[in-house]
Coordinates of C-alpha atoms in Angstrom, one line a residue:
Chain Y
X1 CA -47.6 79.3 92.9
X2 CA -49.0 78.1 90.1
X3 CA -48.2 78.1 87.0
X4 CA -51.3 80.3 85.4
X5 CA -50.4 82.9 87.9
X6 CA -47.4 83.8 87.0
X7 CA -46.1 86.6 84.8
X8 CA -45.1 85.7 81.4
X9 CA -41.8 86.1 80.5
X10 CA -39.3 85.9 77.3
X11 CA -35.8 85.6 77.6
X12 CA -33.7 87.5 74.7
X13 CA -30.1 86.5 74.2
X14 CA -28.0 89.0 71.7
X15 CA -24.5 88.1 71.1
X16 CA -22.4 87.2 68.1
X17 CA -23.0 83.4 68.3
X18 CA -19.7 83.1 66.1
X19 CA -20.3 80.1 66.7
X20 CA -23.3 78.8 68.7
X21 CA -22.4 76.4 71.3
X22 CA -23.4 74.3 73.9
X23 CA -23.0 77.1 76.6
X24 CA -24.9 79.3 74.9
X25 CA -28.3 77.4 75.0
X26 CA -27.1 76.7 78.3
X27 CA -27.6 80.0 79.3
X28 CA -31.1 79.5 78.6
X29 CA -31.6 76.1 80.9
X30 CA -30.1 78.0 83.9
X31 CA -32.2 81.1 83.5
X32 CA -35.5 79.5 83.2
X33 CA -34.7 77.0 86.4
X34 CA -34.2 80.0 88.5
X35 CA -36.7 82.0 87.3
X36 CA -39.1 78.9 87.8
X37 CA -37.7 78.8 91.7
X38 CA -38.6 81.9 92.3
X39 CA -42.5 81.3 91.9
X40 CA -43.6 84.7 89.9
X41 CA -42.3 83.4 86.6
X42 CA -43.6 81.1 83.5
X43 CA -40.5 81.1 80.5
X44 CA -42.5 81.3 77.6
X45 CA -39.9 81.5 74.8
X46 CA -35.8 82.1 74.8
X47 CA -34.8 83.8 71.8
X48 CA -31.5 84.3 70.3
X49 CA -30.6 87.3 68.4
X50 CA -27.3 86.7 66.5
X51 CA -26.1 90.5 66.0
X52 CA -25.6 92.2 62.8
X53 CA -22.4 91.6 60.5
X54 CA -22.2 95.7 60.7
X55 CA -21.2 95.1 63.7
X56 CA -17.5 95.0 62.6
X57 CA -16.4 92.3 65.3
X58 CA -13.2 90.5 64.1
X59 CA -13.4 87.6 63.0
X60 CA -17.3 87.8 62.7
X61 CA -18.5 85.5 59.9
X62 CA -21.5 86.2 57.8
X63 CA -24.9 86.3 59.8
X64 CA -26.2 83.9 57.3
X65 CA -24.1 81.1 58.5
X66 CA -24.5 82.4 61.8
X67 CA -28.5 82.0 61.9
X68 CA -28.3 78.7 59.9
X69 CA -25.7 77.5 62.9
X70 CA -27.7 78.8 65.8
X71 CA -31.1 77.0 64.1
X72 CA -29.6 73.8 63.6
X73 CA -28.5 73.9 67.0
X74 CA -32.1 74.4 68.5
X75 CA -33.6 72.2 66.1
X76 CA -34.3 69.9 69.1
X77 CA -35.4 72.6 71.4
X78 CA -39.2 72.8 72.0
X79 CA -38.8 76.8 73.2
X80 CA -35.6 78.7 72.0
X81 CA -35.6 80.0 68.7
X82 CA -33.0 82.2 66.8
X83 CA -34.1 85.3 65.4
X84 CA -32.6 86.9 62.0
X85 CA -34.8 90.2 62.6
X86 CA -31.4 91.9 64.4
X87 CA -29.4 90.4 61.2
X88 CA -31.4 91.4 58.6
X89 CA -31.4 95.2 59.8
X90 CA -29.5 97.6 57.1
X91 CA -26.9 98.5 59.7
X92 CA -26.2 97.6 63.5
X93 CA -29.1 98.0 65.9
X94 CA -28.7 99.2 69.6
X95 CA -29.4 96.4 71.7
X96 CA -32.2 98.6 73.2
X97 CA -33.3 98.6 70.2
X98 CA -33.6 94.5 69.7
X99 CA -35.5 94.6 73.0
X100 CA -38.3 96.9 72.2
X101 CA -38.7 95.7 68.2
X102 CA -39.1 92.4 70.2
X103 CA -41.1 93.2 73.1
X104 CA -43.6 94.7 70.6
X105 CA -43.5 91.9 68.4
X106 CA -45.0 89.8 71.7
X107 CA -47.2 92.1 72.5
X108 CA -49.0 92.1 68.2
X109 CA -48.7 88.3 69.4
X110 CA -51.0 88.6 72.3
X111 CA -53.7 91.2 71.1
X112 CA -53.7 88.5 67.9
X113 CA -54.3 86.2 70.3
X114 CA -57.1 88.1 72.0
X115 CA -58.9 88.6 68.8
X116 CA -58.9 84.9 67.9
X117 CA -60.6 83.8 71.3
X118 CA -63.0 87.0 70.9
X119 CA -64.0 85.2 67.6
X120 CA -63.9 82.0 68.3
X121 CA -65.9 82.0 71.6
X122 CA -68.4 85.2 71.2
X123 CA -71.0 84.1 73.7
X124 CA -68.6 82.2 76.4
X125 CA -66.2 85.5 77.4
X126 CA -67.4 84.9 80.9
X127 CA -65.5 81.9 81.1
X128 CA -62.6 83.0 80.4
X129 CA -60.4 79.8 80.5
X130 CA -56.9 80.0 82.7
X131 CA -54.9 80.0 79.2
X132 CA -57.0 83.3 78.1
X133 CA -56.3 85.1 81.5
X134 CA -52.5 84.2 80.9
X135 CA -52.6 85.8 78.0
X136 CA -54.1 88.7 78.9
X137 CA -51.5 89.2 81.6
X138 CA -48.7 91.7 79.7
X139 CA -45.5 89.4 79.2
X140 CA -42.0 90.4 80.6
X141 CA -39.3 90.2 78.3
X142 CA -35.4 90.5 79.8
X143 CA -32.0 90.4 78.2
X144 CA -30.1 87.2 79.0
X145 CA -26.4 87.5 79.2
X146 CA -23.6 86.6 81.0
X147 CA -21.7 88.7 83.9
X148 CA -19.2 89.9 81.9
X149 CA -21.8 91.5 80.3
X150 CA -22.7 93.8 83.3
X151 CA -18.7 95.2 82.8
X152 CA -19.2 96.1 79.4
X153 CA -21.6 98.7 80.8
X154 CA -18.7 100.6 82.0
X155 CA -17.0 100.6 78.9
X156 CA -16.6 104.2 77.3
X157 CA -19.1 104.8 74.4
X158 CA -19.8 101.9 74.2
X159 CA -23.3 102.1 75.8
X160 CA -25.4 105.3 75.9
X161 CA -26.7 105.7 79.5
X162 CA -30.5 106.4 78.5
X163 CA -30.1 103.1 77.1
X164 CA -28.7 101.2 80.2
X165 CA -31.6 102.8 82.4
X166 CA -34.1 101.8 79.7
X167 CA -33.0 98.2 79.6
X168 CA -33.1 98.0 83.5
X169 CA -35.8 100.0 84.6
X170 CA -38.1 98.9 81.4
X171 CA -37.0 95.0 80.6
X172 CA -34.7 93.9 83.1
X173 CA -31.9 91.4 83.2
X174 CA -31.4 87.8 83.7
X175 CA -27.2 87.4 84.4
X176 CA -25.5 84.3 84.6
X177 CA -22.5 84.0 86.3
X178 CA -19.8 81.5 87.4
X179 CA -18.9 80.4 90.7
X180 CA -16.5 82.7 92.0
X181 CA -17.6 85.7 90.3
X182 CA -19.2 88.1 91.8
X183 CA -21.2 90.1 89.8
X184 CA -23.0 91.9 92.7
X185 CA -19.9 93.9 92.6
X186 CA -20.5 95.6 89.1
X187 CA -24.3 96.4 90.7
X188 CA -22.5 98.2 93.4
X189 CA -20.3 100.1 91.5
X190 CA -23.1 101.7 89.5
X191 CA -25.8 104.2 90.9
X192 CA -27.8 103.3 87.7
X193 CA -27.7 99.6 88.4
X194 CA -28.1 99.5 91.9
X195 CA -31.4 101.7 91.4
X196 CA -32.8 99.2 89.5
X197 CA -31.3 96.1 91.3
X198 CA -34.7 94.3 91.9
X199 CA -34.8 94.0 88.0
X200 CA -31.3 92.4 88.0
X201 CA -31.2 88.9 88.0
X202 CA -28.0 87.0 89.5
X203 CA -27.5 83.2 88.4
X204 CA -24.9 81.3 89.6
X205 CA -23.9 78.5 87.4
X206 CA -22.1 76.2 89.1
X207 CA -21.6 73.6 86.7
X208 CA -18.9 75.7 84.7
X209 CA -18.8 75.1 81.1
X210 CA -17.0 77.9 79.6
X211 CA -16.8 77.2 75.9
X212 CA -16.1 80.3 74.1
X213 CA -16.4 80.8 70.8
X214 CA -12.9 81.8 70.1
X215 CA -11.7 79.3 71.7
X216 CA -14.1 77.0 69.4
X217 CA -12.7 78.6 66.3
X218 CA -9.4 78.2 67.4
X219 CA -9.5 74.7 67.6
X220 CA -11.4 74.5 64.5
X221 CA -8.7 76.4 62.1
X222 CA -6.0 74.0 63.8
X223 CA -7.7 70.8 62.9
X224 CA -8.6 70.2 66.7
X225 CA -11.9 68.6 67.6
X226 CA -15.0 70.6 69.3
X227 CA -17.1 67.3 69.5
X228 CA -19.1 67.9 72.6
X229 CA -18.6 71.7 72.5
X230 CA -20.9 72.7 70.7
X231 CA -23.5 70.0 68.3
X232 CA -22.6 67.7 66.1
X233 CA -25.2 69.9 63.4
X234 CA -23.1 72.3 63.7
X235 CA -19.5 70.8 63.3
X236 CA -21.1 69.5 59.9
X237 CA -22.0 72.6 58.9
X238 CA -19.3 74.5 59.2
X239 CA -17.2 71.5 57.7
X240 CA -19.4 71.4 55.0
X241 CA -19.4 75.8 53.9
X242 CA -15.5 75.8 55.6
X243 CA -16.9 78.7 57.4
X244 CA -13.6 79.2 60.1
X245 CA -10.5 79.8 58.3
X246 CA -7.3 81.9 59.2
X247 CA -8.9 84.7 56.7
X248 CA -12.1 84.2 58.0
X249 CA -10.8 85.3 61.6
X250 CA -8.7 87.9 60.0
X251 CA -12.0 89.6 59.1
X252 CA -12.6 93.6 60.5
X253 CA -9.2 93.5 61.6
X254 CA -8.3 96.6 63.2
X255 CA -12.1 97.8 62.9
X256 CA -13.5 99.8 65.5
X257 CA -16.6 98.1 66.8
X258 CA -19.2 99.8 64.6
X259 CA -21.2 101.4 68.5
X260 CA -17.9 102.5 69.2
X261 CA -17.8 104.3 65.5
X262 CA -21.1 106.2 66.3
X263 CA -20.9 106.5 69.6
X264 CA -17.4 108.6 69.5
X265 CA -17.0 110.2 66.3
X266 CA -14.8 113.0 67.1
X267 CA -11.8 110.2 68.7
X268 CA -9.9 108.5 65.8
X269 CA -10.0 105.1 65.3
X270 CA -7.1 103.5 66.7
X271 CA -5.6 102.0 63.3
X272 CA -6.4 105.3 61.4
Chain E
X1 CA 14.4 48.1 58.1
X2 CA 11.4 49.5 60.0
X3 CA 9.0 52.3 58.5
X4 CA 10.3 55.5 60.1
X5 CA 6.6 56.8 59.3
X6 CA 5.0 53.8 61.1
X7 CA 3.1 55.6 64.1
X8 CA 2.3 53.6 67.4
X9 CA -1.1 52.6 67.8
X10 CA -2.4 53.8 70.9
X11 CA -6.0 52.9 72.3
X12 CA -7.7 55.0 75.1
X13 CA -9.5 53.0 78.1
X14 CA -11.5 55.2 80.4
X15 CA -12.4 53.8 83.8
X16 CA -15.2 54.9 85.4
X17 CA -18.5 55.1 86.9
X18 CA -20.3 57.3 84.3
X19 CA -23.1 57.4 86.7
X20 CA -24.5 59.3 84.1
X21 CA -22.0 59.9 81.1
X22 CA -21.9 63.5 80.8
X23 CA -20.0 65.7 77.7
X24 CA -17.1 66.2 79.7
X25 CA -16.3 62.5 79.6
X26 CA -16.7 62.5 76.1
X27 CA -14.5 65.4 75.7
X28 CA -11.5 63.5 77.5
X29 CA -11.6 61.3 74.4
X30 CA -11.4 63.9 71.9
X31 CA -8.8 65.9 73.7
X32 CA -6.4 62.8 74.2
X33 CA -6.8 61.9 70.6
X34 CA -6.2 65.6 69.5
X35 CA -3.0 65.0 71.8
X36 CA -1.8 62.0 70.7
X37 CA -1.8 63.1 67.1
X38 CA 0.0 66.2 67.1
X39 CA 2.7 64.8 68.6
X40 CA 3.4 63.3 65.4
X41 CA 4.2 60.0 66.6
X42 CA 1.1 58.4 67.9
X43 CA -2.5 57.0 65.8
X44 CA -5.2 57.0 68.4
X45 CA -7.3 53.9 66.8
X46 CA -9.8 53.2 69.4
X47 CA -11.9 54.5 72.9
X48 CA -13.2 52.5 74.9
X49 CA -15.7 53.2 77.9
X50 CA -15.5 50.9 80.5
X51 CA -18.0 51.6 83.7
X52 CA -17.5 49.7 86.3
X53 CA -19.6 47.5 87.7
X54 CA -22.1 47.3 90.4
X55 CA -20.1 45.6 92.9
X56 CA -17.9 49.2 93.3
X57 CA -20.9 49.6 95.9
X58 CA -20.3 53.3 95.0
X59 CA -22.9 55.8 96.9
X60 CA -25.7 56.8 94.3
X61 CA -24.2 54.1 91.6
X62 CA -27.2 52.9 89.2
X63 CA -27.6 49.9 87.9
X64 CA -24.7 48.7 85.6
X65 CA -27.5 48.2 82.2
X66 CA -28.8 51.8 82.5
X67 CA -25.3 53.3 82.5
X68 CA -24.1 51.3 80.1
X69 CA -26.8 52.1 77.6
X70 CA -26.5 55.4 78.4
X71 CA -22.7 55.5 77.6
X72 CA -24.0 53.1 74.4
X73 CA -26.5 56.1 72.9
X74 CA -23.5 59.2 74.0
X75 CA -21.5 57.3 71.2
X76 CA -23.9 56.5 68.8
X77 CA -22.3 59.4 66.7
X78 CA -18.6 58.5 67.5
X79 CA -16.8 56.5 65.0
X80 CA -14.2 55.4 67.3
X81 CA -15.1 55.5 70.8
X82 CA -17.2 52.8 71.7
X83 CA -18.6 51.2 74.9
X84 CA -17.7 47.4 76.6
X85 CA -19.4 46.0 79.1
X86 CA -16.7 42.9 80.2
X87 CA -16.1 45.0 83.5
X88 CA -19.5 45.3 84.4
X89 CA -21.1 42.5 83.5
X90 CA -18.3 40.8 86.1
X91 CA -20.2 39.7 89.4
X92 CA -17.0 40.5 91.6
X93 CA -15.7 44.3 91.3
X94 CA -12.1 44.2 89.1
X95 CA -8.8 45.8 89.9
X96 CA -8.2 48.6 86.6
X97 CA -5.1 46.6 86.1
X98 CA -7.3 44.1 85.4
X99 CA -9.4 45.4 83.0
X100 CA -6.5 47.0 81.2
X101 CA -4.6 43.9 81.4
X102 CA -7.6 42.3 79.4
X103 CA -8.3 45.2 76.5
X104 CA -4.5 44.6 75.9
X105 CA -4.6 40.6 76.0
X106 CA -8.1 41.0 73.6
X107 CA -5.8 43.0 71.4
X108 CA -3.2 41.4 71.2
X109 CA -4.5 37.5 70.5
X110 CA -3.8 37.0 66.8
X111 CA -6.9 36.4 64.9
X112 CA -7.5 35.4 61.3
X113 CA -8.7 39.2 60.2
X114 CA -5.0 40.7 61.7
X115 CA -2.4 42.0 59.3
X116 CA 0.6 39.5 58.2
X117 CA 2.4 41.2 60.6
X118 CA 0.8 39.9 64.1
X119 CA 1.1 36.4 62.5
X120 CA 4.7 36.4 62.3
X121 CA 7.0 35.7 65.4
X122 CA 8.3 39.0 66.9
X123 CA 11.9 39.0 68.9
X124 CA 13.0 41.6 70.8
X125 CA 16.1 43.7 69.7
X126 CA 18.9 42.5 71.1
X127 CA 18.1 38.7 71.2
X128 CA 19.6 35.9 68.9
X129 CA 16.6 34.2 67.4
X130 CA 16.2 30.9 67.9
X131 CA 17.4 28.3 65.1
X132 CA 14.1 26.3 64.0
X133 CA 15.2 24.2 61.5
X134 CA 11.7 22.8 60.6
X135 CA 10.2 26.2 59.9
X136 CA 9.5 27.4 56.5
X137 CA 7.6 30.7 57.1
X138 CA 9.2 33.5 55.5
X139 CA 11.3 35.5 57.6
X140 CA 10.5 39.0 57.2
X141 CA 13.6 40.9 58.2
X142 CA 12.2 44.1 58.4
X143 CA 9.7 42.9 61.2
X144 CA 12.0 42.7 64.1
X145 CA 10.3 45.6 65.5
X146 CA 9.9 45.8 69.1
X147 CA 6.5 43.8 70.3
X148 CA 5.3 47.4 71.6
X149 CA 5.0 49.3 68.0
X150 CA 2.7 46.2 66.8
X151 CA 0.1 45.3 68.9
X152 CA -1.7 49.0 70.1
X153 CA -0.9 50.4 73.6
X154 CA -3.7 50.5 75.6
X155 CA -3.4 53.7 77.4
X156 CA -5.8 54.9 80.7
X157 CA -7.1 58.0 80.0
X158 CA -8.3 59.9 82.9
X159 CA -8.9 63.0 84.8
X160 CA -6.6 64.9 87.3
X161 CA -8.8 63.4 89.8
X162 CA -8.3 59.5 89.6
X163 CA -4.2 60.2 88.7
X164 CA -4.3 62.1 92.8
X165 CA -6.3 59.0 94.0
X166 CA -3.8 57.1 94.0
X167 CA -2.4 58.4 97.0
X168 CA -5.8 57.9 99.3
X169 CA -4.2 55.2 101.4
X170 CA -5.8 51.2 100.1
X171 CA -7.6 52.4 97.2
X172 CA -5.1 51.4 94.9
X173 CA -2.2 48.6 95.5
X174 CA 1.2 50.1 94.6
X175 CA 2.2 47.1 92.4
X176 CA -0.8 47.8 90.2
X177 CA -0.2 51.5 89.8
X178 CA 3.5 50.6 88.9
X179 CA 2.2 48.3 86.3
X180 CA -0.2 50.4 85.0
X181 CA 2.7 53.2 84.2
X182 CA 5.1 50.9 83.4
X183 CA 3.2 48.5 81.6
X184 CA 0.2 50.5 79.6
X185 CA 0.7 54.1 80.3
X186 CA -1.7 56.9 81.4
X187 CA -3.6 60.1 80.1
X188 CA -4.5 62.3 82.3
X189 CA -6.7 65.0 81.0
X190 CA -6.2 68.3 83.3
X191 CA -7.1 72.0 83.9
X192 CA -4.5 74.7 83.9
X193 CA -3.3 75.5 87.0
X194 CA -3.7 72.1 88.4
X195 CA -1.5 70.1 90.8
X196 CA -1.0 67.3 88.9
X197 CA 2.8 68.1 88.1
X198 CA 3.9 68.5 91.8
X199 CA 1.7 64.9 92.5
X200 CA 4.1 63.0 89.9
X201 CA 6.9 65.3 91.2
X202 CA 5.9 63.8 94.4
X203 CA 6.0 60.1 94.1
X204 CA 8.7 57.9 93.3
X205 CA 7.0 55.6 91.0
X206 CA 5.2 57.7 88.8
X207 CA 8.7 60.3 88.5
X208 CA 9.9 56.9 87.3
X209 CA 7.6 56.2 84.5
X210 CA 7.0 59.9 83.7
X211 CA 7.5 59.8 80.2
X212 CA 4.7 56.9 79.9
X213 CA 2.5 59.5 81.8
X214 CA 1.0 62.4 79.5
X215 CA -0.6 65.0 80.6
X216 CA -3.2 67.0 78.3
X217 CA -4.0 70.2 79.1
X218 CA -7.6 71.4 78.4
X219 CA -8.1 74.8 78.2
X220 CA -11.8 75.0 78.1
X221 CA -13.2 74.6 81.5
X222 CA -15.3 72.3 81.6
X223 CA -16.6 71.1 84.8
X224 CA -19.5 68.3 84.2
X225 CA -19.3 66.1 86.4
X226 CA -21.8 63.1 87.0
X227 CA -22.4 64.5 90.5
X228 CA -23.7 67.5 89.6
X229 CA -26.1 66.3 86.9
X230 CA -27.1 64.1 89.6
X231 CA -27.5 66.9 91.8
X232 CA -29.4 69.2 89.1
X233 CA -31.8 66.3 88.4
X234 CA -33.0 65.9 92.3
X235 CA -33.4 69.5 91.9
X236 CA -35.6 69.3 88.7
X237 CA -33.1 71.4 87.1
X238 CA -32.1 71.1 83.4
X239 CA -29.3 68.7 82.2
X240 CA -29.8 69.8 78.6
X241 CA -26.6 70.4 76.4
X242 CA -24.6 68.8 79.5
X243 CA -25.1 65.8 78.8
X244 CA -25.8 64.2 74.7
X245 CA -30.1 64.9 74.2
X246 CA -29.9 60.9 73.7
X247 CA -28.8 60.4 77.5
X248 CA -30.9 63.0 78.7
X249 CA -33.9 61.7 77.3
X250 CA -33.6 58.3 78.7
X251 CA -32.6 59.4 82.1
X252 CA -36.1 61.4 81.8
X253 CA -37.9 58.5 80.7
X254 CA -36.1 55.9 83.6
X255 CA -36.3 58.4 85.9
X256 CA -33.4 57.1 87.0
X257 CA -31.6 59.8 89.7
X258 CA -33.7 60.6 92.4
X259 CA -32.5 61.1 96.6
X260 CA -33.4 57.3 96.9
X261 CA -31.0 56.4 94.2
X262 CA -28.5 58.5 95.7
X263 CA -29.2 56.6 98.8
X264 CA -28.2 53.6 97.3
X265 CA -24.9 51.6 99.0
X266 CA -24.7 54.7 101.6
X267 CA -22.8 53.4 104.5
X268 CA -21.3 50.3 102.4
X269 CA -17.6 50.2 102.0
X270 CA -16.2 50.9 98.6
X271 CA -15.3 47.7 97.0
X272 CA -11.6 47.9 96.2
X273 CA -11.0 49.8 99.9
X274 CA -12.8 46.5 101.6
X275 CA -10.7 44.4 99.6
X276 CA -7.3 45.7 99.7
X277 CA -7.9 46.3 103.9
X278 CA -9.1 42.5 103.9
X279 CA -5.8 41.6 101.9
X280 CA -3.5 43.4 104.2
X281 CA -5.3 41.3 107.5
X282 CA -4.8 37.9 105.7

């Protein structure tokens, strides 16, 4: 199919990026390969959302240093971006949330886009070039994550269920997985999910490269090298601001995550 | 006496046909060194990459140039892994002993630039030096060090992989493996929950020479190999952040992998199997 036929589509990655690494952005390569292969897609733009230091995660380090990390790392990418609108929010923002603020955002983009050709070419509309019908078709934009994403889902309070059907009936999901999960599974389990399977994604990645980030700042408050892990930008800058420590993983310590907090306000904390 | 502090000089060799380089290779290097130095004993002073060269007659091997300026712009950024090209630039295919046996030799040959302490005689502990009346170097007492602590080891660092070839019948000689343990030493980079243990377990020779054999755990799985970027690339699927951007970019620009590459020496014998079942008819 060709390429001006498809649908446009924007994938959205939230996470804590507490550190960035090199599996996170690949994320992003896998998704758009598959989404290519199946012949209805065009990948527009990947963005990465590094969530919100309300978010009370331990060991979460300051979202300024987070952003700065996640933009040096795509500095050589030529269609993933990190986004500080999620960061920059007074409190933490329901992921739902991320997804509309950002669909909308693509969609000002397109109707700006529309008024520049409506200027520029006033007498020509009727040849409307393949690049203007593209963008005239509505883009797609689905949440990118991984399949242990899918399980969080299940998690009490953590999610609120108009929520979960609004990200899969409304945006959809692109999930990548490892060999020898199966992810179908958590589909199956969920009436919810499996209702709105056909807007499910499932990516296998069969090269496995599971760096996490805790593992990542592990190594790095031992003196243990992530060269390779993750870029070589990034090593430097968090050599540079000394950004993983033993305090700095110590941080929110015993917090409740802050969805949890709102979620489920009459349960105590656990460390009250 | 000797410097209780003094820590052994170790340098890493890595075999292979880094037919493309990838991050996982690189990582071996980093995890060894990480290794080495925590056990308090060891200075990892060197990597070297070695790839091997065309004769291997390995299915889907490139060109010997291309991979070795690929594995030439993956280290740009190193400052102590580096790349030689002695193996491959050899028109026969070499034995590893061979190539480790010449690292070592290449280390070892006293130059002008080497500390004082190469230049002076070394004996072993336990033998009377010889009386040489006519010499008037100073006699340093306190270097009668074992040879070992002062010319670097040169260690093979490897995966699980090549340590469990060695029992896939005429790939490898037995005398060479003994003197590669024996002799030099191996790191063999592994994931948990491999069989490695029960391998060494296994065979006589390396249960021998086990404590010249160190085994690295890595904990982050990392599963990159060459044969899946090769595979990914036929597919026009991304290599990005598998392998350095430098290496990716130039694989791009060569397009170098492709099903007729892969095609290349299918149906040849590997070199060292055609040469150690020759051996055995003579």
């Amino acid at each position: 199919v060709r390429m001006k036929n498809r649908i446009p589509l924007i994938l959205l990655a939230c996470g804590s990026f507490n550190p960035i690494t090199n599996m996170h952005m690949r994320l992003f390569e896998v998704a758009r390969d598959h989404l290519h292969q199946t012949g209805q897609y065009q990948v527009i733009e990947g963005i990465m959302s590094p969530v919100n230091d309300d978010y009370g995660k331990k060991g979460l380090v300051s979202a300024r240093h987070r952003i700065a990390m996640a933009k040096l790392a795509l500095e050589t990418s030529d269609w993933i971006r990190a986004d500080p609108w999620e960061s920059e929010q007074e409190t933490w923002t329901e992921t739902v949330k991320v997804l509309r603020h950002h669909y909308n955002e693509s969609l000002r983009l397109l109707q700006f886009r529309k008024e520049l050709m409506k200027n520029k070419w006033p007498i020509e509309r009727s040849t409307e070039d393949s690049l203007s019908n593209q963008h005239s078709v509505l883009p797609e934009l689905k949440l990118l994550c991984g399949a242990d994403f899918l399980q969080t889902f299940k998690t009490p309070n953590l999610w609120k269920e108009e929520h979960i059907k609004e990200i899969v009936e409304k945006f959809g999901l692109v999930c990548i997985s490892r060999a020898g999960s199966d992810p179908a599974q958590y589909i199956n389990e969920s009436d919810l999910l499996t209702k709105f399977q056909h807007n499910i994604f499932l990516v296998k990645e069969w090269i496995q490269n599971e760096i996490s980030a805790t593992q990542i700042r592990y190594a790095l408050c031992r003196g243990l090298s992530v060269k390779y892990l993750i870029p070589d930008s990034v090593i430097s800058y968090i050599a540079q601001h000394n950004i993983y420590t033993e305090e700095s993983e110590q941080k929110n310590e015993g917090d409740l995550l802050q969805p949890l907090k709102l979620h489920n306000t009459t349960v105590n904390p656990l460390n009250d | 006496t000797e410097d209780p502090d003094k820590k052994i000089e170790v340098v890493l060799l890595a075999c292979g046909s880094f037919n493309p380089i990838t991050n996982m290779h690189l990582r071996l290097f980093e995890l060894a060194r990480d290794y080495f130095h925590e056990t308090g004993k060891y200075k990892v002073i060197k990597g070297i990459i070695s790839p091997v060269g065309d004769a291997y007659k390995k299915k889907g091997l490139i060109s010997a140039n291309h991979r070795v300026t690929m594995a030439k712009l993956a280290t740009k950024n190193s400052d102590w892994v580096e790349v030689d090209d002695w193996e491959s630039s050899q028109s026969e295919w070499l034995e590893t002993l061979k190539v480790l046996r010449y690292h070592h030799q290449k280390l070892s040959s006293p130059e002008p630039t080497n500390s004082l302490q190469n230049a002076i005689p070394l004996t072993k502990p336990g033998r009377k030096r010889k009386q040489e009346p006519n010499r008037h170097d100073p006699v340093k007492k306190k270097n009668q060090s074992p040879d070992i602590k002062s010319v670097p080891q040169v260690k093979l660092l490897c995966g699980s992989d090549i340590l469990e070839s060695f029992g896939i019948p005429n790939l490898w000689k037995m005398e060479d493996i003994t003197e590669i343990v024996e002799n030099h030493g191996l790191v063999c980079i592994s994931r948990v929950g491999n069989s490695v243990q029960k391998f060494i377990y296994e065979s006589d020779i390396l249960w021998r020479h086990k404590n010249n054999i160190h085994l690295v755990e890595e904990w982050i799985t990392n599963d990159i190999s060459s044969t899946k970027i090769r595979r990914a690339l036929r597919r026009g699927q991304s290599i990005r952040y598998l392998v350095p951007d430098a290496v990716q970019a130039y694989i791009e620009k060569n397009n170098l992998y492709s099903p007729e590459s892969e095609d290349r020496n299918a149906g040849v014998v590997l070199a060292p199997l055609q040469k150690h079942a020759s051996d055995s008819r003579n």
